[in-house]
Coordinates of C-alpha atoms and ligand atoms in Angstrom, one line a residue:
M1 CA -49.5 52.9 -20.4
I2 CA -46.3 54.4 -21.6
Y3 CA -44.3 54.2 -18.7
L4 CA -41.8 57.3 -18.5
D5 CA -41.2 57.8 -14.7
N6 CA -38.0 54.8 -15.0
A7 CA -35.9 57.2 -12.6
A8 CA -38.3 56.4 -10.0
T9 CA -38.3 53.0 -10.7
T10 CA -38.2 50.6 -13.4
R11 CA -40.6 47.3 -14.3
V12 CA -38.8 44.4 -13.3
F13 CA -37.4 42.1 -16.1
D14 CA -39.6 39.3 -16.5
S15 CA -35.9 37.3 -16.4
A16 CA -35.6 39.1 -13.0
A17 CA -39.4 38.1 -11.9
I18 CA -38.6 34.8 -12.8
A19 CA -35.0 34.5 -11.0
T20 CA -36.7 36.0 -7.7
Q21 CA -39.3 32.9 -8.0
K22 CA -36.7 30.4 -8.4
A23 CA -35.0 31.3 -5.9
M24 CA -37.9 32.0 -3.6
L25 CA -39.4 28.4 -4.0
E26 CA -35.9 26.1 -5.3
D27 CA -32.7 27.4 -3.8
F28 CA -34.2 28.8 -0.8
Y29 CA -31.6 27.3 1.6
N30 CA -30.1 30.0 4.1
P31 CA -26.6 30.7 2.2
N32 CA -24.9 30.6 5.5
A33 CA -26.0 27.4 6.5
T34 CA -23.3 24.3 6.3
Y35 CA -25.4 21.4 4.4
K36 CA -24.9 20.8 0.8
S37 CA -27.9 23.0 -0.9
A38 CA -26.9 25.8 1.6
V39 CA -23.7 25.7 0.2
K40 CA -24.8 25.5 -3.2
A41 CA -27.3 28.5 -2.2
N42 CA -23.9 30.1 -1.0
E43 CA -21.8 29.6 -4.1
K44 CA -24.9 31.1 -6.4
L45 CA -24.7 34.3 -4.2
E46 CA -21.1 34.5 -4.4
K47 CA -21.4 33.9 -8.5
S48 CA -24.4 37.0 -8.6
R49 CA -22.2 39.0 -6.8
K50 CA -18.8 38.0 -9.0
N51 CA -21.1 38.6 -12.0
I52 CA -22.7 42.1 -10.6
A53 CA -18.8 43.0 -9.6
D54 CA -17.4 42.7 -13.2
A55 CA -20.7 44.0 -14.6
V56 CA -20.2 47.5 -12.7
G57 CA -16.2 47.4 -12.7
A58 CA -15.4 46.1 -8.7
F59 CA -13.8 43.2 -7.3
P60 CA -16.7 40.8 -5.8
D61 CA -15.7 41.6 -2.3
E62 CA -15.9 45.4 -2.9
I63 CA -19.2 44.8 -3.4
I64 CA -21.7 44.4 0.2
F65 CA -25.3 44.1 -0.8
T66 CA -27.8 46.2 1.5
S67 CA -31.7 47.0 0.9
C68 CA -31.5 50.3 -1.1
A69 CA -29.5 52.9 -1.9
T70 CA -30.6 55.0 0.9
E71 CA -29.2 52.5 3.2
S72 CA -25.9 52.3 1.7
N73 CA -25.5 56.0 1.8
N74 CA -26.5 55.8 5.1
T75 CA -23.7 53.3 5.8
V76 CA -21.3 56.0 4.5
F77 CA -22.9 58.8 6.7
D78 CA -22.8 56.7 9.5
C79 CA -20.4 53.8 9.9
G80 CA -17.7 55.2 6.9
I81 CA -16.6 58.2 8.5
K82 CA -16.8 56.9 12.0
N83 CA -13.3 57.1 12.8
Q84 CA -12.8 60.7 10.6
K85 CA -13.2 63.5 12.2
G86 CA -13.9 67.2 10.9
N87 CA -15.6 68.7 7.9
I88 CA -18.0 67.3 5.1
V89 CA -18.2 68.5 1.5
I90 CA -21.7 67.2 -0.3
T91 CA -23.0 69.3 -3.2
A92 CA -26.7 71.4 -3.5
G93 CA -27.6 68.3 -6.2
E94 CA -27.7 65.1 -3.3
H95 CA -30.7 62.8 -3.3
S96 CA -32.5 63.3 0.0
S97 CA -31.2 60.1 1.5
V98 CA -27.1 62.1 1.2
Y99 CA -28.5 65.3 2.4
E100 CA -30.5 64.6 5.2
C101 CA -27.6 62.2 6.5
A102 CA -25.5 65.5 6.3
M103 CA -28.0 67.5 7.9
R104 CA -28.3 65.2 11.0
L105 CA -24.6 65.4 11.6
K106 CA -25.2 69.1 11.1
G107 CA -27.5 69.1 13.6
R108 CA -24.6 66.8 15.4
G109 CA -22.3 69.6 15.5
R110 CA -20.4 68.4 12.4
D111 CA -19.2 71.2 9.7
V112 CA -21.1 70.5 6.9
R113 CA -20.3 72.5 3.8
I114 CA -22.7 72.3 0.3
A115 CA -21.3 72.8 -2.4
P116 CA -23.5 75.3 -5.0
L117 CA -24.4 73.6 -8.4
T118 CA -24.1 75.3 -11.9
P119 CA -26.9 76.2 -13.9
S120 CA -26.7 73.3 -15.9
G121 CA -27.4 71.3 -12.5
I122 CA -23.3 69.9 -12.2
V123 CA -21.8 70.9 -9.4
N124 CA -19.6 74.1 -9.0
H125 CA -16.1 72.4 -9.6
E126 CA -13.9 75.2 -8.0
K127 CA -16.5 76.1 -5.1
L128 CA -16.5 72.5 -4.6
L129 CA -12.5 72.8 -4.5
S130 CA -12.5 75.6 -2.0
L131 CA -14.7 74.0 0.5
V132 CA -12.2 70.7 0.7
D133 CA -9.4 71.3 3.3
D134 CA -6.8 69.5 5.3
N135 CA -9.8 68.8 7.7
T136 CA -11.7 67.5 5.0
A137 CA -13.5 63.9 6.2
L138 CA -15.8 63.0 3.0
V139 CA -16.9 64.4 0.0
S140 CA -20.3 62.9 -1.3
I141 CA -20.8 63.9 -4.6
I142 CA -24.1 62.5 -6.7
H143 CA -23.0 60.7 -10.0
V144 CA -25.9 61.8 -12.3
S145 CA -28.4 64.2 -10.4
N146 CA -32.0 61.9 -10.2
E147 CA -34.0 65.3 -11.0
T148 CA -31.8 66.5 -13.9
G149 CA -29.5 63.6 -15.0
A150 CA -26.7 66.2 -15.4
V151 CA -23.6 63.8 -15.3
N152 CA -20.7 65.4 -12.4
P153 CA -17.4 64.4 -14.0
I154 CA -16.5 62.5 -11.2
Q155 CA -13.2 61.6 -12.2
Q156 CA -11.9 64.5 -12.5
I157 CA -13.3 66.0 -9.1
V158 CA -11.9 63.3 -7.4
A159 CA -8.4 63.8 -8.9
S160 CA -8.6 67.3 -7.8
I161 CA -9.7 66.6 -4.7
R162 CA -7.4 64.1 -4.2
K163 CA -4.0 66.7 -4.9
K164 CA -5.9 68.8 -2.1
N165 CA -6.4 66.4 0.8
A166 CA -5.4 62.6 -0.2
R167 CA -6.7 61.5 3.1
T168 CA -10.2 62.8 2.6
L169 CA -12.9 59.6 1.7
I170 CA -14.7 60.4 -1.4
H171 CA -18.3 58.8 -2.0
C172 CA -20.5 58.9 -4.8
D173 CA -24.1 58.2 -5.2
G174 CA -24.4 56.1 -8.4
V175 CA -28.0 54.9 -8.2
Q176 CA -29.2 57.1 -11.7
A177 CA -25.5 55.9 -12.9
V178 CA -25.2 52.7 -12.9
L179 CA -24.6 50.8 -16.1
K180 CA -26.1 53.6 -18.0
L181 CA -23.0 55.3 -18.1
E182 CA -20.0 53.7 -19.9
Q183 CA -17.9 54.4 -16.9
R184 CA -16.4 51.5 -14.4
I185 CA -16.2 52.1 -10.6
S186 CA -12.7 51.3 -10.7
E187 CA -11.9 53.9 -13.1
L188 CA -13.8 56.9 -10.9
G189 CA -11.5 56.6 -7.6
V190 CA -14.1 56.6 -5.4
D191 CA -14.0 54.9 -2.0
Y192 CA -17.5 54.3 -1.9
Y193 CA -20.4 54.0 -4.4
S194 CA -23.8 53.4 -3.6
A195 CA -26.5 51.5 -6.3
S196 CA -30.2 50.4 -6.4
A197 CA -31.6 47.9 -8.3
H198 CA -34.8 48.8 -8.8
K199 CA -33.5 51.4 -11.6
I200 CA -32.1 49.0 -13.7
G201 CA -34.9 46.6 -14.0
A202 CA -34.6 44.5 -10.5
P203 CA -37.3 44.4 -7.6
K204 CA -36.7 47.2 -5.2
G205 CA -35.4 46.4 -1.8
I206 CA -32.0 45.8 -3.2
G207 CA -28.7 47.5 -3.6
F208 CA -25.0 47.8 -2.9
L209 CA -22.3 49.6 -1.3
Y210 CA -19.3 49.6 -3.1
V211 CA -16.0 49.7 -0.9
R212 CA -12.9 50.0 -1.9
R213 CA -10.5 47.2 -1.2
G214 CA -8.4 47.9 1.9
L215 CA -10.7 50.3 3.5
N216 CA -11.5 49.8 6.8
I217 CA -15.3 50.6 7.6
A218 CA -16.6 49.7 10.6
P219 CA -20.0 47.7 10.6
Y220 CA -23.4 49.2 9.9
I221 CA -25.9 46.6 10.9
I222 CA -24.0 44.1 13.2
G223 CA -25.2 40.4 14.1
G224 CA -24.1 37.1 12.3
G225 CA -21.4 39.1 10.2
Q226 CA -22.6 38.2 6.9
E227 CA -21.3 40.6 3.9
H228 CA -17.9 40.7 5.4
G229 CA -18.8 41.2 8.8
L230 CA -20.0 44.7 7.4
R231 CA -23.5 44.6 6.8
S232 CA -25.3 41.2 8.9
G233 CA -28.7 39.6 8.4
T234 CA -29.2 36.9 6.2
Q235 CA -28.6 37.7 2.5
N236 CA -31.6 38.3 -0.1
T237 CA -30.9 35.9 -2.3
P238 CA -34.2 35.7 -4.3
Y239 CA -33.5 39.7 -5.1
I240 CA -29.8 39.3 -5.3
S241 CA -30.2 36.3 -8.3
A242 CA -32.5 38.9 -9.7
F243 CA -30.2 41.8 -9.6
E244 CA -27.9 39.6 -11.3
Q245 CA -30.4 38.4 -14.3
A246 CA -31.5 42.3 -14.3
V247 CA -27.3 43.3 -15.0
N248 CA -27.0 40.7 -17.3
E249 CA -30.2 41.8 -19.6
F250 CA -29.1 45.3 -19.2
T251 CA -25.7 44.4 -20.3
I252 CA -27.2 42.7 -23.4
I253 CA -29.4 45.3 -24.1
R254 CA -27.1 48.5 -24.1
D255 CA -29.7 51.1 -25.0
R256 CA -27.4 54.1 -24.2
A257 CA -27.1 55.1 -27.6
N258 CA -30.8 54.5 -28.1
A259 CA -31.2 56.6 -24.9
T260 CA -29.0 59.3 -25.7
Q261 CA -31.4 59.5 -29.7
I262 CA -34.3 59.6 -27.5
R263 CA -33.7 62.2 -25.5
N264 CA -32.2 64.0 -28.2
G265 CA -35.4 63.8 -30.1
L266 CA -36.9 65.0 -27.0
C267 CA -34.8 68.2 -26.5
D268 CA -35.2 69.2 -30.1
Y269 CA -39.2 68.5 -30.2
F270 CA -39.8 70.5 -26.6
T271 CA -37.3 73.6 -27.2
S272 CA -39.5 73.6 -30.5
C273 CA -42.5 73.8 -28.7
G274 CA -41.4 76.9 -26.3
Y275 CA -40.4 74.8 -23.4
N276 CA -36.8 74.9 -21.4
I277 CA -34.4 71.7 -21.1
V278 CA -32.8 71.9 -17.4
G279 CA -29.8 70.1 -17.4
S280 CA -26.0 69.9 -19.0
A281 CA -24.6 68.8 -22.5
E282 CA -23.3 66.5 -20.2
N283 CA -26.5 64.8 -19.7
S284 CA -27.8 61.3 -19.0
G285 CA -29.9 59.9 -22.1
Y286 CA -32.3 58.3 -19.7
I287 CA -33.8 61.5 -17.5
T288 CA -34.8 64.6 -19.2
C289 CA -36.4 67.7 -17.4
V290 CA -38.4 70.4 -19.1
C291 CA -39.6 73.1 -17.8
I292 CA -43.0 74.6 -19.1
P293 CA -43.9 78.0 -18.0
G294 CA -47.3 79.0 -16.7
I295 CA -48.1 75.1 -16.0
K296 CA -48.4 73.0 -13.1
A297 CA -46.7 69.9 -13.2
E298 CA -48.9 68.3 -10.9
I299 CA -51.6 69.0 -13.3
L300 CA -50.6 68.0 -16.2
Q301 CA -49.0 64.9 -14.6
N302 CA -52.6 63.7 -13.7
M303 CA -54.2 64.7 -17.1
V304 CA -51.5 62.9 -19.2
H305 CA -52.1 59.9 -17.1
D306 CA -55.6 59.9 -18.4
R307 CA -54.5 59.6 -21.4
G308 CA -52.0 56.8 -20.6
V309 CA -48.9 58.4 -19.9
I310 CA -47.0 58.4 -16.9
I311 CA -44.6 60.9 -16.1
G312 CA -42.6 62.0 -13.3
K313 CA -42.1 65.7 -11.4
G314 CA -38.9 65.8 -9.5
S315 CA -37.7 63.1 -7.3
A316 CA -40.9 60.5 -5.8
C317 CA -38.5 60.3 -2.7
S318 CA -39.0 64.2 -2.1
G319 CA -42.6 64.3 -3.4
A320 CA -44.2 64.3 -0.4
K321 CA -41.9 67.8 0.8
R322 CA -43.0 71.0 -0.7
G323 CA -40.9 72.5 -3.1
N324 CA -37.1 71.0 -4.7
R325 CA -34.3 71.6 -3.3
V326 CA -32.1 70.8 -6.3
L327 CA -33.9 72.4 -8.9
A328 CA -33.7 75.5 -6.5
A329 CA -30.0 75.3 -6.3
I330 CA -30.3 75.2 -10.1
G331 CA -31.6 79.1 -9.7
L332 CA -34.9 77.8 -11.0
S333 CA -38.1 80.1 -9.4
Q334 CA -40.7 78.7 -7.3
T335 CA -42.6 79.3 -10.6
E336 CA -40.6 77.3 -12.7
I337 CA -40.0 74.5 -10.7
E338 CA -43.9 73.7 -10.2
G339 CA -43.8 73.5 -14.0
C340 CA -40.8 71.0 -14.0
I341 CA -42.1 67.6 -15.5
R342 CA -39.4 64.8 -15.6
I343 CA -39.0 62.1 -18.2
S344 CA -37.0 58.9 -17.5
T345 CA -36.9 56.3 -19.9
F346 CA -35.6 52.8 -19.8
N347 CA -35.8 50.5 -22.6
N348 CA -38.5 52.4 -24.5
T349 CA -39.2 53.0 -27.8
R350 CA -38.2 56.3 -29.6
D351 CA -42.3 56.3 -31.3
E352 CA -44.0 55.1 -27.9
V353 CA -42.1 58.6 -26.1
M354 CA -42.1 60.5 -29.0
S355 CA -46.3 59.9 -28.9
A356 CA -45.9 60.6 -24.9
A357 CA -43.9 63.8 -26.5
H358 CA -47.2 64.9 -28.3
I359 CA -49.4 64.3 -25.9
I360 CA -47.9 66.5 -23.3
N361 CA -47.8 68.8 -25.8
E362 CA -51.1 68.7 -26.4
T363 CA -52.5 69.0 -22.9
V364 CA -50.3 71.8 -22.2
K365 CA -52.5 73.4 -24.7
K366 CA -55.4 72.3 -23.5
I367 CA -54.6 73.6 -20.0
R368 CA -53.0 76.6 -21.2
S369 CA -56.1 77.6 -23.1
G370 CA -58.6 77.0 -20.3
N371 CA -60.1 74.0 -21.8
V372 CA -60.1 71.4 -18.8
K373 CA -62.6 70.0 -16.9
Ligands
LIG1 N1 -30.3 58.6 -4.9 C1 -30.5 58.5 -6.1 C2 -30.0 59.7 -6.8 C3 -31.7 58.3 -6.4 O1 -32.4 58.4 -7.3 C4 -32.6 57.5 -5.2 C5 -34.1 56.8 -6.0 O2 -34.6 57.3 -6.5 C6 -32.0 57.2 -4.3 C7 -30.8 57.5 -4.2 C8 -32.5 56.0 -3.2 O3 -32.3 54.2 -3.8 P1 -33.2 53.6 -2.8 O4 -35.0 53.6 -3.6 O5 -32.9 52.6 -3.4 O6 -33.1 54.0 -1.7

């Protein structure tokens, strides 16, 4: 199979799976216990935290391990703004794990404002700023769109928000950006940043929330006081080891330039086929959203699957829900949305991606000719 749905999840690196197994079978002690083996397990945990923090550009004490980015995002919208009254600004491009949190608060009477997107899929910077006022408690902006790969210029947006209201908390959902963009979290100027390990070759079920040093956030899960008292529960040391290992592998591979080249090749090819690329010039190399007029993406997805190619169609997390809120916010019609496929790479070769692209195009021709069994 040529697997091109890496924005949904990635295959776990062999080394990360081995690290998980070792942590389960050998270093399985509770890192919060006090005997020597447990102390060693705790040292290993803290080493993982430091290596991950170094790789993403944060201090180790700013990294709070969570079960996933959905939990990280929920934490921000719950405990991250517990003491802050006032309105909340999000973008129309947020993943459901941010959007639904904001909608829940709206249902409870919060003033929630949604900044529109430009046709290229990034947030309209000026309109976002016009929604921020003295009363804004939180602004939440997705870093890289999971639908289109469009990259929001977080550093510039943060600087302009701070000029308008220096007290506003700023959260960034960095799930599709972590390590895939050059930027380090500390350079962005945000207060909170969410990440998920299964998008970079580690297992599902581990992520982190970056909480900027000095912020006084209330705990989300209370109990034994682990994770600096912010997220109780015995740490998932096997998956944290795997996360560290995946970060090491990915940092070594650094296939950003390769990803950009692959995306450029895909864009040229699909444009020559008469299809439209949805996304901005400043796009992540890892995600390409292609709109194929007159095609139902779901049918195409199943047909290419039978020929050994796995592609996405919109966010897997919103797969069960009808429509696509984010693509609609970019201005795509319902028919256009139905024809959108998402190709997302991770350590793929250019050759395999291009041969998948040819299979996709041949299959589209087959569907259009009505030659479908
Ligand atoms: N945010 C974005 C942008 C995502 O793409 C995803 C997953 O697809 C999530 C959040 C949720 O991540 P997790 O699966 O770790 O909860």
